[in-house]
Short mmCIF file of C-alpha atoms and ligand atoms in Angstrom, two decimals:
data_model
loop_
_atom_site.label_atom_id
_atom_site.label_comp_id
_atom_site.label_asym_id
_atom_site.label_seq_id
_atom_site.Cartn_x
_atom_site.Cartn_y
_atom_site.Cartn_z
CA UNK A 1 -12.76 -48.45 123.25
CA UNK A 2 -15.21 -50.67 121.19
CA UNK A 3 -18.21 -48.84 122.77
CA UNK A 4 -17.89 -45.00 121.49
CA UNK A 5 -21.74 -44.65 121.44
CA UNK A 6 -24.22 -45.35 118.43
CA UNK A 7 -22.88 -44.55 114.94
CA UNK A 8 -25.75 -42.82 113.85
CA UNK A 9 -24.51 -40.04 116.22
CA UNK A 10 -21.74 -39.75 113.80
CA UNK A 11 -23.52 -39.92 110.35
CA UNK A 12 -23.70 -36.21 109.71
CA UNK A 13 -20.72 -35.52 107.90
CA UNK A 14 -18.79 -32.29 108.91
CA UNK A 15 -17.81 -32.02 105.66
CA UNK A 16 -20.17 -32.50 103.69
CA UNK A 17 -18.67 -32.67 99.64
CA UNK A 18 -21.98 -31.39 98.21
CA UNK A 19 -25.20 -31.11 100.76
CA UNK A 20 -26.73 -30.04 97.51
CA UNK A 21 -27.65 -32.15 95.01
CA UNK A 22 -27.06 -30.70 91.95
CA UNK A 23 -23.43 -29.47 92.84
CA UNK A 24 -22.94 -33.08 93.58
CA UNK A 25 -24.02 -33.95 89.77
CA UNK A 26 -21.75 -31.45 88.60
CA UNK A 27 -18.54 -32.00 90.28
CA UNK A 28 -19.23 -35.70 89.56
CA UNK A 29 -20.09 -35.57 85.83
CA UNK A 30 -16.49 -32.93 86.00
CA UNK A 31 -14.62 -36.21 87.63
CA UNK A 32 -16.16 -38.34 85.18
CA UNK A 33 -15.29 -36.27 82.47
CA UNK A 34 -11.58 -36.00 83.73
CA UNK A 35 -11.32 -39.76 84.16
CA UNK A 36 -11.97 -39.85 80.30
CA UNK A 37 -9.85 -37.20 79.18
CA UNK A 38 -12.62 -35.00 78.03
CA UNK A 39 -11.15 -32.20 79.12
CA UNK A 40 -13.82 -29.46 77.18
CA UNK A 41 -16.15 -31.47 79.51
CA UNK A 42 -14.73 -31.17 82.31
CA UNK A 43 -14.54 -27.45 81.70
CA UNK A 44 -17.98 -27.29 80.69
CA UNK A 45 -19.12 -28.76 83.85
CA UNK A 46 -17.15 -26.48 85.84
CA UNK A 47 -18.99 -23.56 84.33
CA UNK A 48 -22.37 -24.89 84.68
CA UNK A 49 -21.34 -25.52 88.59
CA UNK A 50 -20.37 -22.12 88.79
CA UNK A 51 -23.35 -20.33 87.10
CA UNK A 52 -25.55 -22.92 89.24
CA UNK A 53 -23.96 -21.69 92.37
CA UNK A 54 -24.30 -18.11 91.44
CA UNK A 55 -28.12 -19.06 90.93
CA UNK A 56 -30.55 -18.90 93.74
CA UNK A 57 -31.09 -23.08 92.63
CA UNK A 58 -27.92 -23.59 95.00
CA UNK A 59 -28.57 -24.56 98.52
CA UNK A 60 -24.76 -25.33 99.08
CA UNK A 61 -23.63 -21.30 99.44
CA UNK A 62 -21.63 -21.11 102.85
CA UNK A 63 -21.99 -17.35 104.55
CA UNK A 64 -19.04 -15.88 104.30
ZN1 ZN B 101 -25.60 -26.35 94.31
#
């Protein structure tokens, strides 16, 4: 039971929050912005997420 193999087997996460880097930015400047009530910040960042995902910048786009 304590041997399930090396660890670094394991290190690629399947779900991955953000494997790019600037969604990652965004969604944490958003929870930032929450955690301090600035709420017209928060929204803000969700719209620049949004239009960067739209943009060809995003590498995080999942095929549908
Ligand atoms: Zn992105």
């Amino acid at each position: 039971m304590c041997a399930e193999g090396d660890p670094r087997d394991a290190h690629e996460p399947l779900h991955a929050p953000a494997p790019c880097r600037s969604c990652g930015e965004l969604r944490l400047a958003e929870a930032v912005a929450n955690a301090q009530r600035d709420y017209s910040r928060a929204a803000d960042c969700r719209v620049l997420l949004r239009r960067h995902q739209a943009s060809a910048d995003c590498i995080a786009r999942r095929p549908e």
